[in-house]
PDB file of C-alpha atoms and ligand atoms in Angstrom:
ATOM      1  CA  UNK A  23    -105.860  50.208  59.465  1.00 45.00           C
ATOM      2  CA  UNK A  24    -102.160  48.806  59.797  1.00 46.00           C
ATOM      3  CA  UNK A  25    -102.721  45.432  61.814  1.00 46.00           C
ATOM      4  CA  UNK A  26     -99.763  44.662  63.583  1.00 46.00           C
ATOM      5  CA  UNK A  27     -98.132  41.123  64.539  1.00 46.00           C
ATOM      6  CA  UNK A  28     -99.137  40.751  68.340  1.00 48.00           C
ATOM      7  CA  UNK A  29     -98.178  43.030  70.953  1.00 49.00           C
ATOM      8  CA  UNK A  30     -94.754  43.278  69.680  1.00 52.00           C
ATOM      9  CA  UNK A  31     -92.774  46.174  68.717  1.00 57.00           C
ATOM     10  CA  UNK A  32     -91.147  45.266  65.916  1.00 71.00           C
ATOM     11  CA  UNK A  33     -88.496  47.562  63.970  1.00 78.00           C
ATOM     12  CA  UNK A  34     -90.973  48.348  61.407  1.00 89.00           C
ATOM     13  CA  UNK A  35     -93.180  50.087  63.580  1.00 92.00           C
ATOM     14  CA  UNK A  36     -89.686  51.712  65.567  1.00 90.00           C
ATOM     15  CA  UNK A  37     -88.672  53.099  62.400  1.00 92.00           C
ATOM     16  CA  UNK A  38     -92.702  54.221  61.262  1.00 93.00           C
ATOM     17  CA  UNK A  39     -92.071  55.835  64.442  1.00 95.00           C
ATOM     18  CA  UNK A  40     -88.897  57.515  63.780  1.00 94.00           C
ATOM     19  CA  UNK A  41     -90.040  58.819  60.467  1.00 94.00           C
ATOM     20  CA  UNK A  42     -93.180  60.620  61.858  1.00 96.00           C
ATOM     21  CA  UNK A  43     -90.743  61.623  64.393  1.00 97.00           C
ATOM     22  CA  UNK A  44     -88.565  63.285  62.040  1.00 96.00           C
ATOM     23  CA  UNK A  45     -90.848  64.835  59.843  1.00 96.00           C
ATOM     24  CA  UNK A  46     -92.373  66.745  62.990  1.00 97.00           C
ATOM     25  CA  UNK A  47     -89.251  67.790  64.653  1.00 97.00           C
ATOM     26  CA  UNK A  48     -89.303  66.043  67.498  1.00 97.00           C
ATOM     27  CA  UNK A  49     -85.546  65.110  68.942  1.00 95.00           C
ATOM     28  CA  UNK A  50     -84.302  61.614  69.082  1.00 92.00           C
ATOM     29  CA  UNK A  51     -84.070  61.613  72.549  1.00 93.00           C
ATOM     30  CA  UNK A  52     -87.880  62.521  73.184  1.00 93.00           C
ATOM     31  CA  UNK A  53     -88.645  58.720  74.754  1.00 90.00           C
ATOM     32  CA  UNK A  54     -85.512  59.221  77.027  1.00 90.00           C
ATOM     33  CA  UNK A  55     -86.304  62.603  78.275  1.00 89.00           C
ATOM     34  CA  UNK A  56     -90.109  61.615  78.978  1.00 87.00           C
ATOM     35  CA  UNK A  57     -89.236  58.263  80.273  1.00 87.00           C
ATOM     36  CA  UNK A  58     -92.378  56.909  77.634  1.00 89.00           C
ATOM     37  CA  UNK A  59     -91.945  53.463  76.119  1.00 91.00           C
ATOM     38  CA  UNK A  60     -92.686  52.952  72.616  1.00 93.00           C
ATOM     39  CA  UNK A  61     -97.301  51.857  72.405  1.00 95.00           C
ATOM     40  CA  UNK A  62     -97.428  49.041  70.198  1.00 92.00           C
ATOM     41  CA  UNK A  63    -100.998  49.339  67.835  1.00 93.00           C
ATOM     42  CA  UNK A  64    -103.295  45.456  68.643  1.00 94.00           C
ATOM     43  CA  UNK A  65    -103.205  42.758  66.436  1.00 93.00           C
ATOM     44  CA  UNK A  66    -107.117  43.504  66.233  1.00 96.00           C
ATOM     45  CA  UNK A  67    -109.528  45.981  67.021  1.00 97.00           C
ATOM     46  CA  UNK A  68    -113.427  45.743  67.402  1.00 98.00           C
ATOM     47  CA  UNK A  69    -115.733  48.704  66.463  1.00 98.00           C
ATOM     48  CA  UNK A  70    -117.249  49.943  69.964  1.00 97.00           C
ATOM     49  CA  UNK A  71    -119.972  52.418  68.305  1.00 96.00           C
ATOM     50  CA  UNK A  72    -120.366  56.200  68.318  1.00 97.00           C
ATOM     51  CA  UNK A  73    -118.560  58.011  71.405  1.00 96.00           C
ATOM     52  CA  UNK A  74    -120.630  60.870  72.757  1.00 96.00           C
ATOM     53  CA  UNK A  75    -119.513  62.899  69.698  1.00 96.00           C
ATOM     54  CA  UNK A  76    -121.239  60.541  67.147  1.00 97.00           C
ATOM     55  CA  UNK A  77    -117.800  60.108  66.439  1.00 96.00           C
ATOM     56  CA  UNK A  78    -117.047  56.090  65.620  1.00 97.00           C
ATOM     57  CA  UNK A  79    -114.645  54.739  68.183  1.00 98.00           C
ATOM     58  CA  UNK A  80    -112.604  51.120  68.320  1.00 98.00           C
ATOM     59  CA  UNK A  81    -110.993  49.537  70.691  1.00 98.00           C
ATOM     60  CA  UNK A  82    -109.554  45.932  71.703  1.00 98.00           C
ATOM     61  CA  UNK A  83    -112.392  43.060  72.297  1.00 97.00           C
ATOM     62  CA  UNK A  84    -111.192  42.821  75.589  1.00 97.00           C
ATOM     63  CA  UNK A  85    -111.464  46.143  76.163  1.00 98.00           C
ATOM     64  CA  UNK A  86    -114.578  46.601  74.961  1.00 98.00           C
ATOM     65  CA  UNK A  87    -116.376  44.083  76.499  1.00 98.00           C
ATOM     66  CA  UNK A  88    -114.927  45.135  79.821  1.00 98.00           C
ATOM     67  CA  UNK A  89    -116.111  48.771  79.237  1.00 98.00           C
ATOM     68  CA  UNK A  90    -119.386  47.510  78.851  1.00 98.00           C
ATOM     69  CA  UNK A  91    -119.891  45.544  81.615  1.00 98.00           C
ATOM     70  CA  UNK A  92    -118.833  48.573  83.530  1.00 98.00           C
ATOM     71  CA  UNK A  93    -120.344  50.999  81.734  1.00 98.00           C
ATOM     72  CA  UNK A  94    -123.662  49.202  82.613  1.00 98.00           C
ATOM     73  CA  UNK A  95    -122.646  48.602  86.389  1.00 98.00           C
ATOM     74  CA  UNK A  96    -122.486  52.140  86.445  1.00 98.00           C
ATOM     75  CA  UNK A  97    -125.485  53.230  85.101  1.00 98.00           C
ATOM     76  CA  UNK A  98    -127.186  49.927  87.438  1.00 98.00           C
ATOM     77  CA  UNK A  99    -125.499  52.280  90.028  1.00 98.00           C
ATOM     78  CA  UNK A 100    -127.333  55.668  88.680  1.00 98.00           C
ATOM     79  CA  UNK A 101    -123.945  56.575  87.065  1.00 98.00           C
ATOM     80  CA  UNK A 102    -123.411  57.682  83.604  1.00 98.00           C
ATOM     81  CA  UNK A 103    -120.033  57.253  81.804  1.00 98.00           C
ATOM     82  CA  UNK A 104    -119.738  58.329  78.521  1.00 98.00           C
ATOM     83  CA  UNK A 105    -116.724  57.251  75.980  1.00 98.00           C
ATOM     84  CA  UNK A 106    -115.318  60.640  74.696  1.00 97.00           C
ATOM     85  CA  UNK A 107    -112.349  58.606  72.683  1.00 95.00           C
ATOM     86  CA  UNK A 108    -110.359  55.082  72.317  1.00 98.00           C
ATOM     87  CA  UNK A 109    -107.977  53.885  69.576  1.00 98.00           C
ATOM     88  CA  UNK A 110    -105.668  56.549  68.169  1.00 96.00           C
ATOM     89  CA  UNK A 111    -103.044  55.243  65.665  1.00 95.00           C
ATOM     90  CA  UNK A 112     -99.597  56.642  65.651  1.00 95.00           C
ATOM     91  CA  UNK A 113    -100.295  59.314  61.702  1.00 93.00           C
ATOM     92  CA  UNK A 114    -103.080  59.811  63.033  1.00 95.00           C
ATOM     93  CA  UNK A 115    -101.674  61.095  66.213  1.00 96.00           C
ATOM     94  CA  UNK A 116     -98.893  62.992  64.134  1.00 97.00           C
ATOM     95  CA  UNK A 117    -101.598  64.544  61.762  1.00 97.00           C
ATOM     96  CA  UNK A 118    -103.153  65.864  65.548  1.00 95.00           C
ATOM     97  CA  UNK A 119     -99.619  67.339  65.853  1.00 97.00           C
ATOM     98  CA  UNK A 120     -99.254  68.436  62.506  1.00 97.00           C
ATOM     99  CA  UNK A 121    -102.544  70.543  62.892  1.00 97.00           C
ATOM    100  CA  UNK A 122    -101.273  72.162  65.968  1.00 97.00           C
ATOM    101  CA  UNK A 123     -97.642  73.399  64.479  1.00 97.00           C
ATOM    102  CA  UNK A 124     -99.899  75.068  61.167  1.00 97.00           C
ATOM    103  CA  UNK A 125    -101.832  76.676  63.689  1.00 97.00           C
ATOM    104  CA  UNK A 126     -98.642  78.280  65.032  1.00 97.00           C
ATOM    105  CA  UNK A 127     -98.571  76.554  68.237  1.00 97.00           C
ATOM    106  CA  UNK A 128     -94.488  75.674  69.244  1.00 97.00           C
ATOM    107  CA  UNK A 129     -93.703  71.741  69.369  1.00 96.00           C
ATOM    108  CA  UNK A 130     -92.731  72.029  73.208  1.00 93.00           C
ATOM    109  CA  UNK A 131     -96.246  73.520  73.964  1.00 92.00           C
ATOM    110  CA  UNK A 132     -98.019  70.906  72.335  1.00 94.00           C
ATOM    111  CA  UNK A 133     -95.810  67.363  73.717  1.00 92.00           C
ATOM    112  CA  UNK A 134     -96.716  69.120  77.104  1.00 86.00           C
ATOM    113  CA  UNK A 135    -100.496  67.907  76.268  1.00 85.00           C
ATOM    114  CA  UNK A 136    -100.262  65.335  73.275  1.00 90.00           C
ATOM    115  CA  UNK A 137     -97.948  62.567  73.209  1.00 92.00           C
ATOM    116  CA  UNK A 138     -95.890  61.846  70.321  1.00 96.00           C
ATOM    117  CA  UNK A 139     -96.575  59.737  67.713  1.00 97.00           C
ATOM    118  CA  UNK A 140     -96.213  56.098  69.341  1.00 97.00           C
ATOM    119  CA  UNK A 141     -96.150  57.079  72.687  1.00 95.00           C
ATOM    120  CA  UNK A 142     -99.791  57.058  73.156  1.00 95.00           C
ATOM    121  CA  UNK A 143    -101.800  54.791  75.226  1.00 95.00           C
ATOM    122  CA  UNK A 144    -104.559  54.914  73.117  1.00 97.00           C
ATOM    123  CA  UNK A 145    -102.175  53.648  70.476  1.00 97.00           C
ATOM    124  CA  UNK A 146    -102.882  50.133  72.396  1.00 97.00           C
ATOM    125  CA  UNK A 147    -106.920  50.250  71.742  1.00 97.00           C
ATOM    126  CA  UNK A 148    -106.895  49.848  75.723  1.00 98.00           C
ATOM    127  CA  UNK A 149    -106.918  53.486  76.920  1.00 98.00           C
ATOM    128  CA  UNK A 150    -110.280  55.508  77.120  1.00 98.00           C
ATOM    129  CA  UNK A 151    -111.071  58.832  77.714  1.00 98.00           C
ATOM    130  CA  UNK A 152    -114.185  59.045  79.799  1.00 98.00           C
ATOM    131  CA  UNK A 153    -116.470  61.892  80.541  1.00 98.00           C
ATOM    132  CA  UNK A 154    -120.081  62.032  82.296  1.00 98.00           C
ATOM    133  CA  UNK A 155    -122.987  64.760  82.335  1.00 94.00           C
ATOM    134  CA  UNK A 156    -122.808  68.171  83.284  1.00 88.00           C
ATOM    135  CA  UNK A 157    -118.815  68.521  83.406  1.00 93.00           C
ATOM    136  CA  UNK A 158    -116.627  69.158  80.037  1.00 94.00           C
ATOM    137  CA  UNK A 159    -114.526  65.993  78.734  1.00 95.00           C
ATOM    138  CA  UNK A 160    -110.722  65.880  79.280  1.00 93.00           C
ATOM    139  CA  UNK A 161    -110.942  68.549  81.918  1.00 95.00           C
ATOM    140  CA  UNK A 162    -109.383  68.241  85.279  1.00 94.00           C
ATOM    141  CA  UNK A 163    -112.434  68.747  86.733  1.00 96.00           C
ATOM    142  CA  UNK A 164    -113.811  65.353  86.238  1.00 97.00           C
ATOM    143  CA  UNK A 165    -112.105  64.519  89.833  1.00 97.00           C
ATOM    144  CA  UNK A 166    -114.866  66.499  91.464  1.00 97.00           C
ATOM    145  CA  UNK A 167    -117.549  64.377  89.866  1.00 97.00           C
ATOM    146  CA  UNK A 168    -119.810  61.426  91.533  1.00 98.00           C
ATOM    147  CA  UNK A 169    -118.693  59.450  88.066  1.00 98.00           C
ATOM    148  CA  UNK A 170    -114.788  59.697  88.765  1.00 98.00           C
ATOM    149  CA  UNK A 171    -115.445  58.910  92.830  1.00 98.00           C
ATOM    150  CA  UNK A 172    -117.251  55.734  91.009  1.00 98.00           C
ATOM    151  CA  UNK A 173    -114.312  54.768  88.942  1.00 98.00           C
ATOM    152  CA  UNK A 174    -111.699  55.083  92.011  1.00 98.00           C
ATOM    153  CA  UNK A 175    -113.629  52.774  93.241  1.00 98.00           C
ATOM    154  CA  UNK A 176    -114.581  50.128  90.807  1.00 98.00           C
ATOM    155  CA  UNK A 177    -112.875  50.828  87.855  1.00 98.00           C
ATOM    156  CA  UNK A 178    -110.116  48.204  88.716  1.00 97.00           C
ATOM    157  CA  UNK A 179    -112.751  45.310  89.432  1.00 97.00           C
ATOM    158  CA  UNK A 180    -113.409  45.784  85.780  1.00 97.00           C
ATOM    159  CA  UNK A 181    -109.432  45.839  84.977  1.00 98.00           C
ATOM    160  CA  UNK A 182    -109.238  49.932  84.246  1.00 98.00           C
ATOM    161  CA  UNK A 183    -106.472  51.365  85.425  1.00 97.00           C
ATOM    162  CA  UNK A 184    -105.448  55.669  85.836  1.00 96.00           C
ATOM    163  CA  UNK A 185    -102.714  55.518  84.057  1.00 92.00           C
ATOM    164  CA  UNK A 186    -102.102  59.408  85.339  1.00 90.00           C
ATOM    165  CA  UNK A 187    -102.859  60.109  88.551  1.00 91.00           C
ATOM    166  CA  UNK A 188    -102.450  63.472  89.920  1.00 88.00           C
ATOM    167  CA  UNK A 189     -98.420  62.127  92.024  1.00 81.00           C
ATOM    168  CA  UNK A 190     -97.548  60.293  88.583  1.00 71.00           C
ATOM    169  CA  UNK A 191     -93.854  59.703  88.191  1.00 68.00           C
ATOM    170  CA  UNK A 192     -94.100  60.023  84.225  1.00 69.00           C
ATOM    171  CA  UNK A 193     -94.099  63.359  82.120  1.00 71.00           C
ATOM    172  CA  UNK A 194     -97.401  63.557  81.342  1.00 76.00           C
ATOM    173  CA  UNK A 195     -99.796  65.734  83.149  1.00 81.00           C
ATOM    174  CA  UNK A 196    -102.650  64.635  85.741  1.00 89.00           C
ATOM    175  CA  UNK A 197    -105.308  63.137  83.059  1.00 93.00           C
ATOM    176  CA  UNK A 198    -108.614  62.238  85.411  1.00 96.00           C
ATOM    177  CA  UNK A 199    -110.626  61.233  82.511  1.00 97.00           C
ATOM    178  CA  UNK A 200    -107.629  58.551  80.866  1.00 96.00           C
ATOM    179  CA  UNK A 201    -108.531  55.023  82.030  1.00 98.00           C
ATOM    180  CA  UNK A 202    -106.449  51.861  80.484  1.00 98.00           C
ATOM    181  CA  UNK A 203    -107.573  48.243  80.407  1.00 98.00           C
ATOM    182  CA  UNK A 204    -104.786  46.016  81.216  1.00 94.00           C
ATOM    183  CA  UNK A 205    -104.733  42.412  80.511  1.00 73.00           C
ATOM    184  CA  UNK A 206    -105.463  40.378  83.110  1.00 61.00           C
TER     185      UNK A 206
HETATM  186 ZN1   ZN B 325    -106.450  59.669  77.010  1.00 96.90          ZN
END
């Protein structure tokens, strides 16, 4: 885990960035043409247990203990939200890309659905992907379920944000299921 200095992008991580960058292909310009700022990694992360994959997740302790006071509100409510991912760092975003190329998919094909390295919210520990029962995670789909009509309307009183609605001015698709904790 590379622990950063405080929410501060400084040129080491830029030029991390710009090397990952290169060795992937992606232009120079790509922040400019998506109109993405750079996603600085936390100064610390706390260990939020298995997502609904078994899969260990982390997040910032802020953002955890938000998520689980309204994780439980929900499920007080009858609703069930279920953590399908969190923290991504920015290789380990690029080795996601890196996958994708070797299986012969083109570069523009896959920035239409992954961001590049360092351009991810989840890079931040404060984005989540959330899923509930009986739909398929990271599907559009979520929007039609009671979970989602839940989180329109409470997810802010716990400080999660859609950071993609469906009229979003930035280049990255309509993303029901991406939620980000900002600091109050
Ligand atoms: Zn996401």
């Amino acid at each position: 885990m590379v622990k950063k200095t405080g929410n501060i992008v400084d040129r080491g991580y830029a030029s991390q960035i710009a090397s990952l960058h290169a060795a992937l292909g992606i232009a120079e310009d790509y922040h400019q043409v998506m109109g993405l700022p750079l996603q600085p990694e936390p100064p610390q992360l706390a260990d939020a247990g298995p997502d609904m994959f078994g899969r260990p997740q982390q997040m910032t302790p802020a953002t955890l203990a938000a998520w689980q006071s309204m994780r439980d509100r929900a499920a007080a409510d009858g609703i069930t939200l279920l953590l399908v991912s969190a923290y991504r760092g920015a290789s380990y975003q690029a080795d996601v890309i890196k996958r994708k190329l070797d299986s012969g998919r083109s570069l523009a094909d896959i920035l239409r659905v992954n961001a590049a390295p360092g351009y991810s919210e989840h890079h931040t520990g404060r984005a989540l992907d959330i899923a509930t029962r009986d739909c398929s995670p990271l599907e559009t789909g979520f929007d039609q379920t009671e979970a989602f009509a839940w989180l329109v309307k409470n997810a802010d009183k716990f400080g999660f944000v859609l950071s993609y609605p469906e009229e979003s001015a930035s280049a990255i698709s309509y993303e029901p299921w991406h939620w980000c904790f900002r600091e109050p």
